[in-house]
mmCIF file of C-alpha atoms in Angstrom:
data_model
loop_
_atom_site.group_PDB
_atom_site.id
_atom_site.type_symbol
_atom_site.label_atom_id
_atom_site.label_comp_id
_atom_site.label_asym_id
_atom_site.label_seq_id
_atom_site.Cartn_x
_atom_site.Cartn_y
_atom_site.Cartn_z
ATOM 1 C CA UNK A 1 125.960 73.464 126.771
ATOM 2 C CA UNK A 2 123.574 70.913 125.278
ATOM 3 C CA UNK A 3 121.388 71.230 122.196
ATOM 4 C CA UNK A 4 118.257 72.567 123.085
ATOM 5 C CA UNK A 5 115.811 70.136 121.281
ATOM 6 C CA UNK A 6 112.446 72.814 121.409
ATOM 7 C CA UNK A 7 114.085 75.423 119.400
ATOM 8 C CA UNK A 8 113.660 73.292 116.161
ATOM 9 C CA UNK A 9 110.090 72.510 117.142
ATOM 10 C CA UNK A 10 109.375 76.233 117.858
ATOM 11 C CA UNK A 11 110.684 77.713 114.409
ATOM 12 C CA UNK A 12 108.467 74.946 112.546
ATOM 13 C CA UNK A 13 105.588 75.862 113.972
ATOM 14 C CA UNK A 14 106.451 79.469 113.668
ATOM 15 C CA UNK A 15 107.084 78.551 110.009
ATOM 16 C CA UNK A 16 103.887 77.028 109.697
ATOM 17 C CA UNK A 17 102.047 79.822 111.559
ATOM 18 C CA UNK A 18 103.822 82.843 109.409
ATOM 19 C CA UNK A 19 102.792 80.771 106.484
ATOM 20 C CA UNK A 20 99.062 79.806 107.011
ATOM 21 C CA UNK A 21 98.803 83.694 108.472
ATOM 22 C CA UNK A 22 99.982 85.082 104.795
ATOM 23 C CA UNK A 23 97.757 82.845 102.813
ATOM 24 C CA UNK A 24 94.642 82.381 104.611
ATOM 25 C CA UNK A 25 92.709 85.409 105.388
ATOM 26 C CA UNK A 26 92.961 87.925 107.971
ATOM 27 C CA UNK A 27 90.590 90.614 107.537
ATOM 28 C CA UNK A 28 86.752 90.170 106.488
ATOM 29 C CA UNK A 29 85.660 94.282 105.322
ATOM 30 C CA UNK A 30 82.138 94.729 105.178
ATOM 31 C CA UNK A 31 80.507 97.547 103.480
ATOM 32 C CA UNK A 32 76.415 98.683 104.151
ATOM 33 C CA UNK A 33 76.368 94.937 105.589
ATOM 34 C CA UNK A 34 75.673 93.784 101.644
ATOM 35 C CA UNK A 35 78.861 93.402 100.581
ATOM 36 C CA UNK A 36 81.998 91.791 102.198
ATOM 37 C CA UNK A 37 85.245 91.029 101.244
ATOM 38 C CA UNK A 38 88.067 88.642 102.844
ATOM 39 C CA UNK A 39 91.762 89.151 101.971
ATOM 40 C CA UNK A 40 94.593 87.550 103.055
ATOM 41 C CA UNK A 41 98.098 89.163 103.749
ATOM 42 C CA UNK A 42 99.456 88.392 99.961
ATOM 43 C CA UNK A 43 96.143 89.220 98.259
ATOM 44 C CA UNK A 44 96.747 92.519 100.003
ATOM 45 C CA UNK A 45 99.981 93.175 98.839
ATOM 46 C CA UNK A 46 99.193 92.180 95.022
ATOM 47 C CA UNK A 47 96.414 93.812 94.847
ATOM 48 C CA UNK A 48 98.546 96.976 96.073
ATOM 49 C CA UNK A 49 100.850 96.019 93.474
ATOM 50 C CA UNK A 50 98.465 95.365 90.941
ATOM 51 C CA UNK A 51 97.001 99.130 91.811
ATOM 52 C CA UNK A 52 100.260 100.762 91.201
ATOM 53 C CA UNK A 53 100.630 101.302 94.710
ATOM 54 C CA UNK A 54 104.405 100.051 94.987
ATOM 55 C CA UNK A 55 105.725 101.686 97.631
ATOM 56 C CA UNK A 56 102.903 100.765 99.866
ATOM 57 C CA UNK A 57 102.760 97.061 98.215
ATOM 58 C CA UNK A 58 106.623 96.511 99.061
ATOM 59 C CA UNK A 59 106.723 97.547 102.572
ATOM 60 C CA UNK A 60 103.617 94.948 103.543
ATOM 61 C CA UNK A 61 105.753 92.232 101.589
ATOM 62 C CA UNK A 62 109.074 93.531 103.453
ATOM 63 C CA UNK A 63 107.363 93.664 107.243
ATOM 64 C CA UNK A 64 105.173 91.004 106.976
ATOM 65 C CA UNK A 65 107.005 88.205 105.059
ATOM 66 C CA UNK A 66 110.586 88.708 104.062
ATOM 67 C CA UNK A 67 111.416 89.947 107.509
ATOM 68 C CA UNK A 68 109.442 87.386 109.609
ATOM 69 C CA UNK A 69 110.613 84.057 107.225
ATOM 70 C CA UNK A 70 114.055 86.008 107.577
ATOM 71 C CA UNK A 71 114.335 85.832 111.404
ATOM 72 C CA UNK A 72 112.963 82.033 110.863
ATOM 73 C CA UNK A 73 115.793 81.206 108.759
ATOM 74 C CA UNK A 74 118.399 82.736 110.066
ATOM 75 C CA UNK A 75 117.292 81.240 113.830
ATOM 76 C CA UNK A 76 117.563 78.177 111.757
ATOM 77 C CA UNK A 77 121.069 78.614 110.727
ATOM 78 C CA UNK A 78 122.439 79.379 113.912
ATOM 79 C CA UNK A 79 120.795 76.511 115.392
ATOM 80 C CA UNK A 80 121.991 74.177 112.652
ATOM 81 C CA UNK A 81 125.691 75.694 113.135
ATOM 82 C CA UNK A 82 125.813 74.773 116.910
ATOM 83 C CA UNK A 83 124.165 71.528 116.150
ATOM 84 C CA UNK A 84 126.607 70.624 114.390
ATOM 85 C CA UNK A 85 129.200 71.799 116.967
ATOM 86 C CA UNK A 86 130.551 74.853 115.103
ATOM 87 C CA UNK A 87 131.072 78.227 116.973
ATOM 88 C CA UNK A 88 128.151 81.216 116.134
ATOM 89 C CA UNK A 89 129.476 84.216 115.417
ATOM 90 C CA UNK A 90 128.277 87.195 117.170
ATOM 91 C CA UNK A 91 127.405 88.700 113.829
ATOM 92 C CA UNK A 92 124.811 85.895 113.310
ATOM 93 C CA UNK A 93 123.076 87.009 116.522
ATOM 94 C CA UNK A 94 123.105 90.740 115.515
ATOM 95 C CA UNK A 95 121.616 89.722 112.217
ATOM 96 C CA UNK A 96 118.952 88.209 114.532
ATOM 97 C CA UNK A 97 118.745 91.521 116.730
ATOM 98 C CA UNK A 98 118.139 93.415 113.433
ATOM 99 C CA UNK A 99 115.008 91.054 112.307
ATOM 100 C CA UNK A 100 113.760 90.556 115.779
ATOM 101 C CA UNK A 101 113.645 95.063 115.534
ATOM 102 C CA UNK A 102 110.894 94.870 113.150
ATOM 103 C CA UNK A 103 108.928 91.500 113.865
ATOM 104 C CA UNK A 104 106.176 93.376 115.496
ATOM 105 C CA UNK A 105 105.842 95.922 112.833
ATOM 106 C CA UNK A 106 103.944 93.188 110.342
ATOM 107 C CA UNK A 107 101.457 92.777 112.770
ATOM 108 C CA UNK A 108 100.683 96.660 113.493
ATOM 109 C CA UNK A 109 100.073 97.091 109.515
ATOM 110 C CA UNK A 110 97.215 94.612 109.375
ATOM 111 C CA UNK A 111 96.250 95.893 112.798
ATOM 112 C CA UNK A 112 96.463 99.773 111.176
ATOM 113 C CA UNK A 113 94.291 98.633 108.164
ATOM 114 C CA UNK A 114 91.598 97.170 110.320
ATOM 115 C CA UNK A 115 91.193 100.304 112.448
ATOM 116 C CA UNK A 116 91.251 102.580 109.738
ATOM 117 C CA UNK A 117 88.548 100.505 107.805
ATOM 118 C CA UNK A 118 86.654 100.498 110.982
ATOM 119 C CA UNK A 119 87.481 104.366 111.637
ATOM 120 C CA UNK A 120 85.777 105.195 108.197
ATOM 121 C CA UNK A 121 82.760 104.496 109.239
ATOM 122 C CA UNK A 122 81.869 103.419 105.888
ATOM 123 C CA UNK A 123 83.115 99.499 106.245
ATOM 124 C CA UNK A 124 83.451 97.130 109.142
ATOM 125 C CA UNK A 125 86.155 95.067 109.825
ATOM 126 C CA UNK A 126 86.948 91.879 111.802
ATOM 127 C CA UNK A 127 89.741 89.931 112.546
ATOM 128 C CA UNK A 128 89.723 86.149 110.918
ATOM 129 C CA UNK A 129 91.717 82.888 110.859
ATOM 130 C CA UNK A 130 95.059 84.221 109.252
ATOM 131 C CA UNK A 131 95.743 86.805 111.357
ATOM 132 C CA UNK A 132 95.724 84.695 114.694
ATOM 133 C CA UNK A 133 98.136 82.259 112.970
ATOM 134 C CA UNK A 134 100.347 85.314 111.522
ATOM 135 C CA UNK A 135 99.916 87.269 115.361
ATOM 136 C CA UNK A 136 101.438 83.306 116.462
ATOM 137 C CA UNK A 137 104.627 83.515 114.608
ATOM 138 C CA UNK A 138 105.592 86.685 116.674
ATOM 139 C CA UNK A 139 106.071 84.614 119.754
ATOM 140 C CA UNK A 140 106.712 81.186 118.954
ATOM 141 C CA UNK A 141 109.776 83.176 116.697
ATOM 142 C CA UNK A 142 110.430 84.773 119.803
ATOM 143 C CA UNK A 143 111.000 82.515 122.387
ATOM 144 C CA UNK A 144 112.963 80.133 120.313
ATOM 145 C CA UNK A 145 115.451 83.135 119.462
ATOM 146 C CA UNK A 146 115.208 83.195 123.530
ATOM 147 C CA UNK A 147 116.240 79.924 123.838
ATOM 148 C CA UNK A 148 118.648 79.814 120.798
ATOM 149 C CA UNK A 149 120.722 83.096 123.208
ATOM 150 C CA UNK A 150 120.729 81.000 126.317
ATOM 151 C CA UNK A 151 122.073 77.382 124.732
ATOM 152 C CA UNK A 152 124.538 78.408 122.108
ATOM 153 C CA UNK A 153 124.840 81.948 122.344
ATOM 154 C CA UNK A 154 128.386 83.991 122.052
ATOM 155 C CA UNK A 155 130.601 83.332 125.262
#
């Protein structure tokens, strides 16, 4: 089949997305509607770091960056490798089945901290500029993966 010429397009901007939604910020806490604070995905998980919380600090780094840039780059690869007119192994695709299981689950943390801040009663939380780029990623990621099954999928 032909080389599908969106998929490239698709994974930059999903790229670009994942990045501007881990660096700019994605959740604006007020407290008594004096004080407010914005945080971005990374600020979060250094601070958590910085805190001692390590556990907690290495599971927002593993679900909402190294597992989203993962599926990037390895949607990347495969695309590359049939580019270039080499076979794709299955096992590339399951690697991609095994990112693609936890893409979502980035999202639902930030999502989780919001409602519990708002839950508290004691600070209010909205949603800001980050987070719509980050919540992007998930489907532009998505449907190039889509399209990467249907034009150079295993036979």
């Amino acid at each position: 089949m032909s080389i599908d010429r969106v998929v490239p397009l698709l994974l930059i901007m999903s790229a670009v997305c994942l990045g501007l939604g881990v660096f700019l910020p994605v959740v604006e806490v007020r407290n008594f509607a004096i004080f407010s604070s914005r945080f971005s995905i990374m600020e979060a998980a250094a601070e958590l770091i910085i805190d001692a919380q390590y556990l907690l600090g290495f599971v927002v780094i593993v679900f909402s960056i190294v597992f989203p840039l993962g599926k990037i780059i390895v949607a990347s690869l495969i695309w590359l490798r049939h580019r270039n007119g080499a076979s794709v192994s299955i096992r590339w695709f399951s690697r991609l089945e095994f990112l693609s299981r936890w893409s979502c689950a980035d999202v639902l943390l930030v999502a989780l901290a919001v409602v519990v801040a708002k839950a508290s009663g004691i600070a209010g939380a909205t949603m800001e500029i980050g987070m719509w780029f980050f919540a992007a990623a998930i489907p532009l990621t998505a449907y190039a993966t889509h399209r990467l099954k249907k034009f150079a999928g295993p036979i």
